[in-house]
Amino acid sequence: MNSIDAQNVIDKTEQTLLAYCKQQGLFKSGDRVIVACSGGADSMALLLFLLRCRRALSIEVLATHVNHGIRGAAADADEKFVSRFCEDRSVELFLYSAKRAGVQIPAHPSEDWARTLRYTWFDELAAREEAHIATAHTMSDQMETILLRMARGTGLHGLGGIQPHRGVYVRPMLCLTRGETEAYCAALGQSYVQDETNARDTYARNRVRHDAVPALLSVNPAAERCIGRLCRQMQQLDAWLYAEAAALLQAAATSRGYDLQMLRDAEGPVLDAALHSLVSPVRDAEEKYVSLLRFLVIKGEGALQLTQDVTYKVQKGPEGKELVRISPSGTAPAPAPAQPARPGVYHLPGGYTIALRVEKYEDFLKNAPIFKKDLNCCADYAKISKSIMLRTRQPGDDYRPRDRHVRKTLKKYYNELAVPMNERPLLPLLADGSEVVWLWGSGFAEGFAPDRFTREVLVIRTEKTEV
């Protein structure tokens, strides 16, 4: 590859990645981003891209490497490779070795065992460092994942594939194929390691990669991009369906559970999505559990034990039968599923009521008197993404308290406020991805206050009733 061709590859790749990061809203100014770097082509391409473009993205870039302890000297060599790269470029690196950590390594470790080990470490690291974890999943990984899920049995949600943003995890490379990450490394003159186990058919993903993927590429060389487009469409459809499901649960909500007749009257796919939302916080929402809960709703009597601690039961309420969640200590309301934060009134589990209203700023200021606490309940509507969600806490959430000029993980902020642990799961908030825009009891985050250019404001009023 001559220098002109190499520069064209570099420019095209980085423009594509920057556009994707912006489109998906993966990063905010000041984010700390830890790249999960195995030393392979995909993760080296990701680390190189973020280092080269960190100023454009206004982020701090760090790295982490996991030595699973299952490949002996080869794994140790990969660790040294990544360590040397980071040392040469003054990148802070967090190393994790299963052996040094005293982890008991199985005789025949599975893909799931290795993945659990990695993500347990990533979760711990992200919380400790108040950072996001960037993984190097590509469009090629997306294709393999979809094929595996289809073979094992999946629904609409599973067809959405790997999400670009989930909790503390961001995946900037989902717009590239594996071949493109290798070309980017080559154009930059960057070597990378090869995991010899990728050539074996020991793991199911490798068999799909070696057999099914080439067969599909022979039918259509653009198969990876076509499946990537399908995933994006499924993600959009899934988001719409679950917004409809959230609206159903919101409308059917009672003080103890959900009105059974309203659930019965819902369209089938919307009801299934709503029931999936009730099952998924408790256990893996396999089809059989959603089907059993649907049967319970249609039958109108009985109970379904999902776990040792959670049972859904049909009970008589003041205005008819209700679907109620029961725990050993009595009725334990589950958090309402995430839903788009549109203007309206929301009655949420735990006795929380939120009213969202958009009005002209000049009209808001005329109502009065306006106290400081009132200003904390309104925000410049133009500064807020129209895709914000009304939900409760999720891993990776962070919040910028107004007038504090700091960013805190939601967990640390709750600790600072001494919010009781039993109240935290149900406290409502508005969020754009993992960025908390508004928080019950604290108001809007820094950066959303009205100013002299404000025309419309989003006003939030709240009420808490005892349940």
PDB file of C-alpha atoms in Angstrom, residues 139-357:
ATOM      1  CA  MET A 139     -20.141  -5.418  11.721  1.00  0.00           C
ATOM      2  CA  SER A 140     -18.587  -8.857  11.245  1.00  0.00           C
ATOM      3  CA  ASP A 141     -19.201  -9.688  14.915  1.00  0.00           C
ATOM      4  CA  GLN A 142     -22.751  -8.436  14.444  1.00  0.00           C
ATOM      5  CA  MET A 143     -23.317 -10.875  11.590  1.00  0.00           C
ATOM      6  CA  GLU A 144     -21.957 -13.824  13.583  1.00  0.00           C
ATOM      7  CA  THR A 145     -24.069 -12.870  16.601  1.00  0.00           C
ATOM      8  CA  ILE A 146     -27.288 -12.695  14.567  1.00  0.00           C
ATOM      9  CA  LEU A 147     -26.634 -16.078  12.942  1.00  0.00           C
ATOM     10  CA  LEU A 148     -25.966 -17.668  16.341  1.00  0.00           C
ATOM     11  CA  ARG A 149     -29.104 -16.145  17.849  1.00  0.00           C
ATOM     12  CA  MET A 150     -31.256 -17.284  14.936  1.00  0.00           C
ATOM     13  CA  ALA A 151     -29.876 -20.812  15.223  1.00  0.00           C
ATOM     14  CA  ARG A 152     -30.565 -20.916  18.962  1.00  0.00           C
ATOM     15  CA  GLY A 153     -33.970 -19.246  18.699  1.00  0.00           C
ATOM     16  CA  THR A 154     -34.523 -15.528  19.139  1.00  0.00           C
ATOM     17  CA  GLY A 155     -37.251 -12.943  18.927  1.00  0.00           C
ATOM     18  CA  LEU A 156     -37.454  -9.405  17.611  1.00  0.00           C
ATOM     19  CA  HIS A 157     -35.328  -8.021  20.437  1.00  0.00           C
ATOM     20  CA  GLY A 158     -32.538 -10.505  19.751  1.00  0.00           C
ATOM     21  CA  LEU A 159     -32.544  -9.632  16.046  1.00  0.00           C
ATOM     22  CA  GLY A 160     -31.453  -6.136  17.048  1.00  0.00           C
ATOM     23  CA  GLY A 161     -28.039  -7.673  17.633  1.00  0.00           C
ATOM     24  CA  ILE A 162     -25.231  -5.937  19.487  1.00  0.00           C
ATOM     25  CA  GLN A 163     -26.299  -2.491  20.660  1.00  0.00           C
ATOM     26  CA  PRO A 164     -23.990   0.517  20.039  1.00  0.00           C
ATOM     27  CA  HIS A 165     -24.579   1.710  23.598  1.00  0.00           C
ATOM     28  CA  ARG A 166     -25.603  -0.324  26.646  1.00  0.00           C
ATOM     29  CA  GLY A 167     -24.993   0.907  30.178  1.00  0.00           C
ATOM     30  CA  VAL A 168     -21.280   1.623  30.579  1.00  0.00           C
ATOM     31  CA  TYR A 169     -20.441  -0.060  27.257  1.00  0.00           C
ATOM     32  CA  VAL A 170     -19.929   1.751  23.946  1.00  0.00           C
ATOM     33  CA  ARG A 171     -19.148   0.096  20.623  1.00  0.00           C
ATOM     34  CA  PRO A 172     -17.835   2.597  18.077  1.00  0.00           C
ATOM     35  CA  MET A 173     -16.727  -0.021  15.505  1.00  0.00           C
ATOM     36  CA  LEU A 174     -20.126  -1.487  14.603  1.00  0.00           C
ATOM     37  CA  CYS A 175     -20.030   0.510  11.364  1.00  0.00           C
ATOM     38  CA  LEU A 176     -16.888  -1.299  10.124  1.00  0.00           C
ATOM     39  CA  THR A 177     -16.164  -4.840   8.968  1.00  0.00           C
ATOM     40  CA  ARG A 178     -13.260  -6.894  10.296  1.00  0.00           C
ATOM     41  CA  GLY A 179     -11.520  -6.437   6.956  1.00  0.00           C
ATOM     42  CA  GLU A 180     -11.736  -2.658   7.328  1.00  0.00           C
ATOM     43  CA  THR A 181     -10.173  -2.686  10.807  1.00  0.00           C
ATOM     44  CA  GLU A 182      -7.289  -4.773   9.445  1.00  0.00           C
ATOM     45  CA  ALA A 183      -6.846  -2.329   6.550  1.00  0.00           C
ATOM     46  CA  TYR A 184      -6.813   0.614   8.991  1.00  0.00           C
ATOM     47  CA  CYS A 185      -4.081  -1.047  11.075  1.00  0.00           C
ATOM     48  CA  ALA A 186      -2.092  -1.768   7.917  1.00  0.00           C
ATOM     49  CA  ALA A 187      -2.419   1.819   6.702  1.00  0.00           C
ATOM     50  CA  LEU A 188      -1.058   3.060  10.036  1.00  0.00           C
ATOM     51  CA  GLY A 189       1.707   0.477  10.041  1.00  0.00           C
ATOM     52  CA  GLN A 190       0.369  -1.055  13.239  1.00  0.00           C
ATOM     53  CA  SER A 191       1.003  -4.734  13.939  1.00  0.00           C
ATOM     54  CA  TYR A 192      -1.406  -6.825  16.010  1.00  0.00           C
ATOM     55  CA  VAL A 193      -1.565 -10.248  17.607  1.00  0.00           C
ATOM     56  CA  GLN A 194      -3.365 -13.310  16.293  1.00  0.00           C
ATOM     57  CA  ASP A 195      -5.278 -15.511  18.736  1.00  0.00           C
ATOM     58  CA  GLU A 196      -4.527 -19.021  17.528  1.00  0.00           C
ATOM     59  CA  THR A 197      -7.774 -20.347  19.020  1.00  0.00           C
ATOM     60  CA  ASN A 198      -9.698 -18.335  16.410  1.00  0.00           C
ATOM     61  CA  ALA A 199      -8.538 -20.854  13.802  1.00  0.00           C
ATOM     62  CA  ARG A 200     -10.052 -23.797  15.658  1.00  0.00           C
ATOM     63  CA  ASP A 201     -13.639 -24.977  15.469  1.00  0.00           C
ATOM     64  CA  THR A 202     -13.827 -25.624  19.205  1.00  0.00           C
ATOM     65  CA  TYR A 203     -16.264 -22.762  19.787  1.00  0.00           C
ATOM     66  CA  ALA A 204     -19.644 -22.298  18.086  1.00  0.00           C
ATOM     67  CA  ARG A 205     -18.799 -18.749  16.985  1.00  0.00           C
ATOM     68  CA  ASN A 206     -15.697 -20.001  15.187  1.00  0.00           C
ATOM     69  CA  ARG A 207     -17.732 -22.609  13.298  1.00  0.00           C
ATOM     70  CA  VAL A 208     -20.170 -19.912  12.188  1.00  0.00           C
ATOM     71  CA  ARG A 209     -17.245 -17.664  11.206  1.00  0.00           C
ATOM     72  CA  HIS A 210     -15.478 -20.369   9.207  1.00  0.00           C
ATOM     73  CA  ASP A 211     -18.466 -21.981   7.486  1.00  0.00           C
ATOM     74  CA  ALA A 212     -21.704 -19.986   7.544  1.00  0.00           C
ATOM     75  CA  VAL A 213     -20.247 -16.507   7.003  1.00  0.00           C
ATOM     76  CA  PRO A 214     -18.157 -17.408   3.900  1.00  0.00           C
ATOM     77  CA  ALA A 215     -21.208 -19.133   2.416  1.00  0.00           C
ATOM     78  CA  LEU A 216     -23.310 -15.988   2.833  1.00  0.00           C
ATOM     79  CA  LEU A 217     -20.530 -13.742   1.520  1.00  0.00           C
ATOM     80  CA  SER A 218     -20.339 -15.936  -1.567  1.00  0.00           C
ATOM     81  CA  VAL A 219     -24.022 -15.228  -2.167  1.00  0.00           C
ATOM     82  CA  ASN A 220     -23.640 -11.499  -1.479  1.00  0.00           C
ATOM     83  CA  PRO A 221     -20.239  -9.867  -0.775  1.00  0.00           C
ATOM     84  CA  ALA A 222     -22.101  -7.111   1.067  1.00  0.00           C
ATOM     85  CA  ALA A 223     -23.871  -9.550   3.409  1.00  0.00           C
ATOM     86  CA  GLU A 224     -22.220  -8.061   6.521  1.00  0.00           C
ATOM     87  CA  ARG A 225     -23.541  -4.589   5.697  1.00  0.00           C
ATOM     88  CA  CYS A 226     -26.966  -5.942   4.811  1.00  0.00           C
ATOM     89  CA  ILE A 227     -27.264  -7.738   8.145  1.00  0.00           C
ATOM     90  CA  GLY A 228     -25.948  -4.628   9.911  1.00  0.00           C
ATOM     91  CA  ARG A 229     -28.734  -2.625   8.254  1.00  0.00           C
ATOM     92  CA  LEU A 230     -31.279  -5.253   9.302  1.00  0.00           C
ATOM     93  CA  CYS A 231     -30.061  -4.958  12.904  1.00  0.00           C
ATOM     94  CA  ARG A 232     -30.513  -1.190  12.871  1.00  0.00           C
ATOM     95  CA  GLN A 233     -34.037  -1.590  11.504  1.00  0.00           C
ATOM     96  CA  MET A 234     -34.862  -4.210  14.139  1.00  0.00           C
ATOM     97  CA  GLN A 235     -33.491  -1.955  16.874  1.00  0.00           C
ATOM     98  CA  GLN A 236     -35.777   0.859  15.696  1.00  0.00           C
ATOM     99  CA  LEU A 237     -38.790  -1.458  15.481  1.00  0.00           C
ATOM    100  CA  ASP A 238     -37.968  -2.940  18.880  1.00  0.00           C
ATOM    101  CA  ALA A 239     -37.695   0.541  20.412  1.00  0.00           C
ATOM    102  CA  TRP A 240     -41.080   1.500  18.954  1.00  0.00           C
ATOM    103  CA  LEU A 241     -42.722  -1.701  20.151  1.00  0.00           C
ATOM    104  CA  TYR A 242     -41.351  -1.340  23.654  1.00  0.00           C
ATOM    105  CA  ALA A 243     -42.474   2.285  23.776  1.00  0.00           C
ATOM    106  CA  GLU A 244     -45.977   1.015  22.982  1.00  0.00           C
ATOM    107  CA  ALA A 245     -45.562  -1.665  25.663  1.00  0.00           C
ATOM    108  CA  ALA A 246     -44.419   0.931  28.199  1.00  0.00           C
ATOM    109  CA  ALA A 247     -47.446   3.070  27.368  1.00  0.00           C
ATOM    110  CA  LEU A 248     -49.670   0.031  27.919  1.00  0.00           C
ATOM    111  CA  LEU A 249     -48.138  -0.699  31.321  1.00  0.00           C
ATOM    112  CA  GLN A 250     -48.372   2.987  32.213  1.00  0.00           C
ATOM    113  CA  ALA A 251     -52.076   3.075  31.318  1.00  0.00           C
ATOM    114  CA  ALA A 252     -52.774  -0.239  33.095  1.00  0.00           C
ATOM    115  CA  ALA A 253     -50.808   0.639  36.257  1.00  0.00           C
ATOM    116  CA  THR A 254     -52.679   0.462  39.561  1.00  0.00           C
ATOM    117  CA  SER A 255     -51.417   1.103  43.062  1.00  0.00           C
ATOM    118  CA  ARG A 256     -50.480  -2.581  43.413  1.00  0.00           C
ATOM    119  CA  GLY A 257     -49.885  -3.864  39.889  1.00  0.00           C
ATOM    120  CA  TYR A 258     -51.632  -3.783  36.489  1.00  0.00           C
ATOM    121  CA  ASP A 259     -55.273  -3.821  35.470  1.00  0.00           C
ATOM    122  CA  LEU A 260     -55.857  -7.268  33.983  1.00  0.00           C
ATOM    123  CA  GLN A 261     -58.571  -6.290  31.516  1.00  0.00           C
ATOM    124  CA  MET A 262     -56.435  -3.547  29.961  1.00  0.00           C
ATOM    125  CA  LEU A 263     -53.639  -6.061  29.442  1.00  0.00           C
ATOM    126  CA  ARG A 264     -56.059  -8.522  27.835  1.00  0.00           C
ATOM    127  CA  ASP A 265     -57.371  -5.879  25.440  1.00  0.00           C
ATOM    128  CA  ALA A 266     -53.898  -5.052  24.095  1.00  0.00           C
ATOM    129  CA  GLU A 267     -52.634  -6.162  20.690  1.00  0.00           C
ATOM    130  CA  GLY A 268     -50.685  -9.425  20.874  1.00  0.00           C
ATOM    131  CA  PRO A 269     -47.178  -8.122  20.030  1.00  0.00           C
ATOM    132  CA  VAL A 270     -47.605  -5.159  22.379  1.00  0.00           C
ATOM    133  CA  LEU A 271     -48.802  -7.411  25.207  1.00  0.00           C
ATOM    134  CA  ASP A 272     -45.869  -9.774  24.660  1.00  0.00           C
ATOM    135  CA  ALA A 273     -43.424  -6.857  24.725  1.00  0.00           C
ATOM    136  CA  ALA A 274     -45.032  -5.579  27.938  1.00  0.00           C
ATOM    137  CA  LEU A 275     -44.797  -8.997  29.575  1.00  0.00           C
ATOM    138  CA  HIS A 276     -41.185  -9.306  28.393  1.00  0.00           C
ATOM    139  CA  SER A 277     -40.524  -6.011  30.227  1.00  0.00           C
ATOM    140  CA  LEU A 278     -41.964  -7.515  33.413  1.00  0.00           C
ATOM    141  CA  VAL A 279     -39.950 -10.727  33.151  1.00  0.00           C
ATOM    142  CA  SER A 280     -36.555  -9.354  32.034  1.00  0.00           C
ATOM    143  CA  PRO A 281     -35.647  -7.517  35.283  1.00  0.00           C
ATOM    144  CA  VAL A 282     -36.255 -10.778  37.172  1.00  0.00           C
ATOM    145  CA  ARG A 283     -34.642 -13.428  34.964  1.00  0.00           C
ATOM    146  CA  ASP A 284     -33.705 -14.168  31.365  1.00  0.00           C
ATOM    147  CA  ALA A 285     -36.875 -13.393  29.450  1.00  0.00           C
ATOM    148  CA  GLU A 286     -37.066 -16.667  27.569  1.00  0.00           C
ATOM    149  CA  GLU A 287     -40.093 -17.250  25.382  1.00  0.00           C
ATOM    150  CA  LYS A 288     -41.523 -19.875  27.736  1.00  0.00           C
ATOM    151  CA  TYR A 289     -41.745 -17.424  30.654  1.00  0.00           C
ATOM    152  CA  VAL A 290     -43.371 -14.735  28.524  1.00  0.00           C
ATOM    153  CA  SER A 291     -45.824 -17.367  27.224  1.00  0.00           C
ATOM    154  CA  LEU A 292     -46.634 -18.590  30.732  1.00  0.00           C
ATOM    155  CA  LEU A 293     -47.271 -15.040  31.920  1.00  0.00           C
ATOM    156  CA  ARG A 294     -49.465 -14.384  28.866  1.00  0.00           C
ATOM    157  CA  PHE A 295     -51.460 -17.550  29.685  1.00  0.00           C
ATOM    158  CA  LEU A 296     -51.902 -16.269  33.250  1.00  0.00           C
ATOM    159  CA  VAL A 297     -53.245 -12.934  31.967  1.00  0.00           C
ATOM    160  CA  ILE A 298     -55.651 -14.556  29.499  1.00  0.00           C
ATOM    161  CA  LYS A 299     -56.851 -17.178  31.989  1.00  0.00           C
ATOM    162  CA  GLY A 300     -57.436 -14.482  34.607  1.00  0.00           C
ATOM    163  CA  GLU A 301     -56.487 -16.566  37.629  1.00  0.00           C
ATOM    164  CA  GLY A 302     -53.538 -18.327  39.228  1.00  0.00           C
ATOM    165  CA  ALA A 303     -49.887 -17.445  39.800  1.00  0.00           C
ATOM    166  CA  LEU A 304     -46.525 -17.805  38.083  1.00  0.00           C
ATOM    167  CA  GLN A 305     -43.321 -18.119  40.123  1.00  0.00           C
ATOM    168  CA  LEU A 306     -40.454 -16.656  38.094  1.00  0.00           C
ATOM    169  CA  THR A 307     -37.773 -17.021  40.762  1.00  0.00           C
ATOM    170  CA  GLN A 308     -37.588 -17.991  44.404  1.00  0.00           C
ATOM    171  CA  ASP A 309     -38.198 -14.345  45.294  1.00  0.00           C
ATOM    172  CA  VAL A 310     -40.637 -13.139  42.628  1.00  0.00           C
ATOM    173  CA  THR A 311     -44.106 -14.404  41.751  1.00  0.00           C
ATOM    174  CA  TYR A 312     -46.775 -12.775  39.580  1.00  0.00           C
ATOM    175  CA  LYS A 313     -50.303 -13.461  40.770  1.00  0.00           C
ATOM    176  CA  VAL A 314     -53.805 -12.486  39.676  1.00  0.00           C
ATOM    177  CA  GLN A 315     -55.647 -10.836  42.559  1.00  0.00           C
ATOM    178  CA  LYS A 316     -58.897  -8.947  43.016  1.00  0.00           C
ATOM    179  CA  GLY A 317     -58.471  -5.189  43.223  1.00  0.00           C
ATOM    180  CA  PRO A 318     -60.823  -2.297  44.001  1.00  0.00           C
ATOM    181  CA  GLU A 319     -61.899  -2.029  40.340  1.00  0.00           C
ATOM    182  CA  GLY A 320     -61.377  -5.571  39.089  1.00  0.00           C
ATOM    183  CA  LYS A 321     -58.667  -8.163  38.729  1.00  0.00           C
ATOM    184  CA  GLU A 322     -55.023  -7.097  38.788  1.00  0.00           C
ATOM    185  CA  LEU A 323     -51.691  -8.683  37.891  1.00  0.00           C
ATOM    186  CA  VAL A 324     -49.564  -8.180  40.999  1.00  0.00           C
ATOM    187  CA  ARG A 325     -45.909  -8.893  41.689  1.00  0.00           C
ATOM    188  CA  ILE A 326     -45.406 -10.666  45.021  1.00  0.00           C
ATOM    189  CA  SER A 327     -42.154 -11.040  46.973  1.00  0.00           C
ATOM    190  CA  PRO A 328     -41.499 -12.944  50.244  1.00  0.00           C
ATOM    191  CA  SER A 329     -41.955  -9.719  52.188  1.00  0.00           C
ATOM    192  CA  GLY A 330     -45.208  -8.879  50.416  1.00  0.00           C
ATOM    193  CA  THR A 331     -46.020  -6.858  47.332  1.00  0.00           C
ATOM    194  CA  ALA A 332     -42.848  -5.422  45.808  1.00  0.00           C
ATOM    195  CA  PRO A 333     -43.452  -3.107  42.865  1.00  0.00           C
ATOM    196  CA  ALA A 334     -41.052  -3.478  39.951  1.00  0.00           C
ATOM    197  CA  PRO A 335     -39.631  -0.405  38.214  1.00  0.00           C
ATOM    198  CA  ALA A 336     -41.669   0.746  35.236  1.00  0.00           C
ATOM    199  CA  PRO A 337     -40.056  -0.152  31.893  1.00  0.00           C
ATOM    200  CA  ALA A 338     -38.171   2.659  30.173  1.00  0.00           C
ATOM    201  CA  GLN A 339     -40.367   4.773  27.924  1.00  0.00           C
ATOM    202  CA  PRO A 340     -39.989   7.899  25.759  1.00  0.00           C
ATOM    203  CA  ALA A 341     -40.367  11.040  27.882  1.00  0.00           C
ATOM    204  CA  ARG A 342     -43.176  12.760  26.026  1.00  0.00           C
ATOM    205  CA  PRO A 343     -45.352  15.541  27.513  1.00  0.00           C
ATOM    206  CA  GLY A 344     -47.994  14.058  29.766  1.00  0.00           C
ATOM    207  CA  VAL A 345     -48.640  12.701  33.254  1.00  0.00           C
ATOM    208  CA  TYR A 346     -46.960   9.496  34.416  1.00  0.00           C
ATOM    209  CA  HIS A 347     -48.019   7.469  37.459  1.00  0.00           C
ATOM    210  CA  LEU A 348     -45.079   5.245  38.341  1.00  0.00           C
ATOM    211  CA  PRO A 349     -44.501   2.366  40.784  1.00  0.00           C
ATOM    212  CA  GLY A 350     -43.748   3.452  44.314  1.00  0.00           C
ATOM    213  CA  GLY A 351     -46.309   6.277  44.303  1.00  0.00           C
ATOM    214  CA  TYR A 352     -44.289   8.616  42.052  1.00  0.00           C
ATOM    215  CA  THR A 353     -46.178  10.960  39.733  1.00  0.00           C
ATOM    216  CA  ILE A 354     -44.410  13.076  37.113  1.00  0.00           C
ATOM    217  CA  ALA A 355     -46.023  15.671  34.862  1.00  0.00           C
ATOM    218  CA  LEU A 356     -44.029  16.810  31.804  1.00  0.00           C
ATOM    219  CA  ARG A 357     -45.097  19.977  30.008  1.00  0.00           C
TER     220      ARG A 357
END
